[in-house]
Coordinates of C-alpha atoms in Angstrom, one line a residue:
M1 CA 62.0 118.4 135.5
F2 CA 60.4 115.1 134.3
V3 CA 62.7 112.6 136.0
N4 CA 61.0 110.0 138.1
K5 CA 62.8 110.0 141.5
I6 CA 61.6 106.4 142.2
K7 CA 63.3 105.2 139.0
T8 CA 66.5 107.1 139.9
L9 CA 66.7 105.8 143.4
L10 CA 66.0 102.2 142.5
S11 CA 68.5 102.3 139.6
Q12 CA 71.1 103.3 142.1
G13 CA 70.3 100.5 144.5
E14 CA 68.7 102.9 147.0
V15 CA 65.3 102.5 148.8
A16 CA 62.3 104.6 147.8
L17 CA 60.1 105.3 150.9
G18 CA 56.5 106.7 150.7
V19 CA 53.3 107.0 152.6
G20 CA 49.7 106.5 151.7
M21 CA 46.7 108.8 151.6
P22 CA 44.0 107.8 154.1
D23 CA 41.6 110.3 152.6
A24 CA 41.2 112.6 149.5
S25 CA 42.6 115.5 151.5
E26 CA 44.8 118.2 150.0
I27 CA 45.9 119.2 153.5
L28 CA 47.0 115.6 154.3
A29 CA 48.7 115.4 151.0
K30 CA 50.7 118.6 151.7
L31 CA 51.6 117.5 155.2
S32 CA 52.7 114.2 153.8
V33 CA 55.0 115.5 151.0
D34 CA 56.5 118.1 153.3
T35 CA 58.1 115.3 155.3
G36 CA 60.5 114.5 152.5
I37 CA 59.0 111.2 151.4
D38 CA 59.9 109.8 147.9
F39 CA 56.4 108.9 146.8
L40 CA 52.8 109.6 147.8
W41 CA 50.4 106.6 147.4
I42 CA 46.9 107.7 146.3
D43 CA 44.6 104.7 146.3
L44 CA 41.6 104.6 143.9
E45 CA 41.1 100.8 144.4
H46 CA 39.8 100.5 147.9
R47 CA 39.1 104.1 148.9
P48 CA 35.5 105.5 148.4
Y49 CA 36.6 108.5 146.3
S50 CA 37.5 108.7 142.6
V51 CA 39.8 110.7 140.3
N52 CA 37.8 113.9 140.6
E53 CA 38.3 114.0 144.4
V54 CA 42.0 113.6 144.2
K55 CA 42.7 115.6 141.0
H56 CA 45.0 118.1 142.6
L57 CA 47.0 115.8 144.8
P58 CA 49.5 114.8 142.1
E59 CA 50.3 118.5 141.5
I60 CA 50.8 119.0 145.3
A61 CA 53.3 116.1 145.3
R62 CA 55.1 117.2 142.1
R63 CA 55.7 120.7 143.4
K64 CA 57.6 119.2 146.3
G65 CA 59.6 116.8 144.3
C66 CA 57.6 113.9 145.5
M67 CA 56.4 111.2 143.1
P68 CA 52.6 110.9 142.9
M69 CA 51.6 107.2 142.6
I70 CA 48.0 106.3 141.9
R71 CA 46.8 102.8 142.4
V72 CA 44.2 102.3 139.7
P73 CA 41.1 100.2 140.5
G74 CA 42.0 97.6 137.9
L75 CA 43.5 96.7 134.5
D76 CA 41.5 99.1 132.4
P77 CA 42.9 101.7 130.1
I78 CA 40.3 104.3 131.2
Y79 CA 41.7 104.2 134.7
F80 CA 45.2 104.6 133.5
K81 CA 44.4 107.6 131.3
K82 CA 42.6 109.4 134.0
A83 CA 45.3 108.8 136.6
L84 CA 48.1 109.9 134.4
D85 CA 46.3 112.9 133.0
I86 CA 45.8 114.4 136.5
G87 CA 49.5 114.1 137.0
A88 CA 50.5 110.7 138.4
N89 CA 53.9 109.6 137.2
T90 CA 53.7 106.2 138.8
I91 CA 50.9 103.7 138.4
M92 CA 50.3 100.8 140.7
V93 CA 48.2 98.0 139.2
P94 CA 46.5 95.5 141.6
Q95 CA 45.9 91.8 140.9
I96 CA 48.5 91.3 138.2
N97 CA 48.5 87.5 137.7
N98 CA 50.8 86.8 134.7
A99 CA 53.1 88.3 132.2
E100 CA 50.4 89.0 129.7
E101 CA 48.6 91.2 132.2
A102 CA 51.8 93.0 133.1
K103 CA 52.4 93.7 129.4
L104 CA 48.9 95.2 129.2
A105 CA 49.7 97.5 132.2
V106 CA 52.8 98.8 130.3
Q107 CA 50.8 99.2 127.1
Y108 CA 48.0 101.3 128.9
A109 CA 50.6 103.5 130.7
K110 CA 52.8 104.4 127.7
Y111 CA 52.3 106.7 124.7
P112 CA 52.9 105.2 121.2
P113 CA 55.0 103.5 120.0
E114 CA 55.5 101.8 123.3
G115 CA 51.8 101.7 124.3
T116 CA 48.4 103.0 123.5
R117 CA 47.9 105.9 126.0
G118 CA 45.7 108.7 124.7
V119 CA 47.2 112.2 124.6
S120 CA 45.6 114.7 126.9
P121 CA 47.7 115.4 130.0
D122 CA 45.6 118.2 131.6
W123 CA 47.8 118.5 134.7
T124 CA 50.5 120.3 132.7
M125 CA 48.2 123.3 132.3
F126 CA 47.9 123.8 136.1
M127 CA 51.7 123.6 136.6
D128 CA 52.4 126.0 133.7
F129 CA 53.9 123.4 131.4
S130 CA 53.0 122.9 127.8
F131 CA 52.4 119.5 126.2
D132 CA 55.6 120.1 124.3
D133 CA 57.5 120.2 127.7
Y134 CA 56.1 116.9 128.9
L135 CA 55.3 114.6 126.1
P136 CA 58.9 113.8 124.9
H137 CA 59.7 112.6 128.5
A138 CA 56.4 111.0 129.5
N139 CA 57.1 107.4 128.7
E140 CA 60.5 107.5 130.5
E141 CA 59.1 109.3 133.5
T142 CA 56.2 106.9 134.0
A143 CA 56.9 104.0 136.4
I144 CA 54.7 100.9 136.7
V145 CA 54.2 98.9 139.9
A146 CA 52.7 95.5 139.4
Q147 CA 51.0 94.2 142.6
I148 CA 51.0 90.4 143.2
E149 CA 48.0 89.2 145.3
S150 CA 46.8 85.9 143.9
P151 CA 48.0 82.3 143.7
E152 CA 48.5 82.7 140.0
G153 CA 50.5 85.8 140.6
I154 CA 52.6 84.1 143.2
E155 CA 53.4 81.3 140.7
N156 CA 54.4 83.8 138.0
I157 CA 56.4 86.3 140.0
E158 CA 59.6 85.8 138.0
E159 CA 57.8 86.1 134.6
I160 CA 55.9 89.2 135.7
A161 CA 59.2 90.8 136.9
A162 CA 60.8 90.1 133.6
V163 CA 58.3 92.1 131.6
D164 CA 60.0 95.2 130.1
G165 CA 58.5 98.3 131.5
I166 CA 57.5 96.9 134.9
D167 CA 59.6 98.9 137.4
V168 CA 58.6 97.4 140.7
V169 CA 56.9 94.1 141.7
F170 CA 54.8 94.7 144.8
A171 CA 53.7 92.2 147.5
G172 CA 50.3 92.9 149.1
P173 CA 50.5 91.1 152.5
M174 CA 46.8 91.1 153.2
D175 CA 45.6 89.8 149.9
L176 CA 48.5 87.3 149.8
S177 CA 47.3 86.0 153.2
A178 CA 43.9 85.5 151.7
S179 CA 45.4 83.7 148.7
L180 CA 47.2 81.3 151.0
G181 CA 44.0 80.5 152.9
I182 CA 45.1 82.3 156.0
I183 CA 43.3 85.6 155.5
G184 CA 44.3 88.4 157.9
Q185 CA 47.0 86.3 159.6
T186 CA 49.9 88.5 158.6
Q187 CA 52.3 86.7 161.1
H188 CA 51.5 83.3 159.8
P189 CA 54.8 81.3 159.1
E190 CA 53.6 80.5 155.5
L191 CA 53.1 84.1 154.7
L192 CA 56.3 85.2 156.4
K193 CA 58.3 82.7 154.3
L194 CA 56.6 83.9 151.1
L195 CA 57.4 87.5 151.9
A196 CA 61.0 86.7 152.8
D197 CA 61.5 84.9 149.5
F198 CA 59.6 87.5 147.4
P199 CA 62.5 90.0 146.9
K200 CA 64.9 87.2 145.9
R201 CA 62.4 85.9 143.3
V202 CA 61.9 89.4 141.9
A203 CA 65.6 90.1 141.8
R204 CA 66.1 87.2 139.4
A205 CA 64.9 89.7 136.7
N206 CA 67.0 92.5 138.1
K207 CA 63.9 94.3 139.4
P208 CA 63.2 95.7 142.9
A209 CA 60.4 94.4 145.2
G210 CA 57.9 96.6 147.0
I211 CA 55.7 96.1 150.1
T212 CA 53.6 98.1 152.6
F213 CA 53.3 98.0 156.3
A214 CA 51.9 100.4 158.9
D215 CA 54.1 98.8 161.6
L216 CA 57.5 100.5 161.4
D217 CA 59.3 97.4 162.8
R218 CA 57.9 95.4 159.9
C219 CA 59.1 98.1 157.5
R220 CA 62.6 97.8 159.0
Q221 CA 62.5 94.1 158.6
A222 CA 61.3 94.4 155.0
I223 CA 64.3 96.6 154.1
D224 CA 66.6 94.0 155.7
E225 CA 64.9 91.3 153.6
G226 CA 65.7 93.2 150.4
Y227 CA 62.6 95.3 149.7
R228 CA 63.5 98.6 148.1
F229 CA 60.1 100.2 147.5
V230 CA 58.4 100.5 150.9
N231 CA 55.2 102.3 152.0
I232 CA 55.5 103.0 155.7
G233 CA 51.9 103.8 156.5
S234 CA 50.3 107.3 156.3
V235 CA 50.7 110.7 158.0
A236 CA 47.6 109.8 159.9
S237 CA 48.8 106.5 161.2
L238 CA 52.3 107.7 162.0
G239 CA 50.8 110.8 163.7
T240 CA 48.5 108.5 165.7
F241 CA 51.5 106.5 166.9
G242 CA 53.2 109.7 168.0
I243 CA 50.2 110.9 170.0
K244 CA 49.8 107.5 171.7
A245 CA 53.4 107.5 172.6
V246 CA 53.4 111.0 174.2
L247 CA 50.0 110.9 176.0
P248 CA 51.2 108.7 179.0
E249 CA 54.2 110.9 179.6
L250 CA 52.1 114.1 179.6
R251 CA 49.4 112.6 181.8
E252 CA 52.0 111.5 184.3
R253 CA 53.6 115.0 184.2
A254 CA 50.2 116.5 184.9
R255 CA 49.8 114.4 188.0
K256 CA 53.0 115.7 189.6

């Protein structure tokens, strides 16, 4: 009941695949998890909404056996508590620069004695669980994804990956391009080399690497390069691709 599918897949050498939420929409969340994805990425860093607007999305994911991942806005225990208490079982932390920050992320996400998370998981009430059902398994269930986006983070990839409790080390292509002084140039040779080397560096600590692309060919390439935690866009972007693909065919049919 409280087994994190992401942890299970990665421990078996498999790939965990997910999509992101383009909006705080319960309908989009339901459509997303119904596809059979492994995780649903709910972003509270760059999107304009906050915890209150997405408070039922983790429950929607959990009911379908999909792992709800919330990217918190930053390294602050308040963000962690709120995300976990609405039902996230995977926390993505942006801008992790060194091992000390990675250790803080683990501390904020775990209950004592492993961490300092406060005890009030309200989501259990809405899914008809008691605290007693969840609390003994909470620390083991919770996964932590450390996102590397800065020059300091690039330098310290191996040390961050080696931190006990960090489950995935995640490359953010856009921010990494900015860190390299080639902002937005996601096809730049320097960035491509960094991304190709990234899984190998993370693997030195026996940890999996993660990444996100909206382009499915880039996702395929990432898996070939060794990434095992891959966000493949969103139900909106993938649906857009499908519509764009079918429109010319239907228009041509209509002309006959």
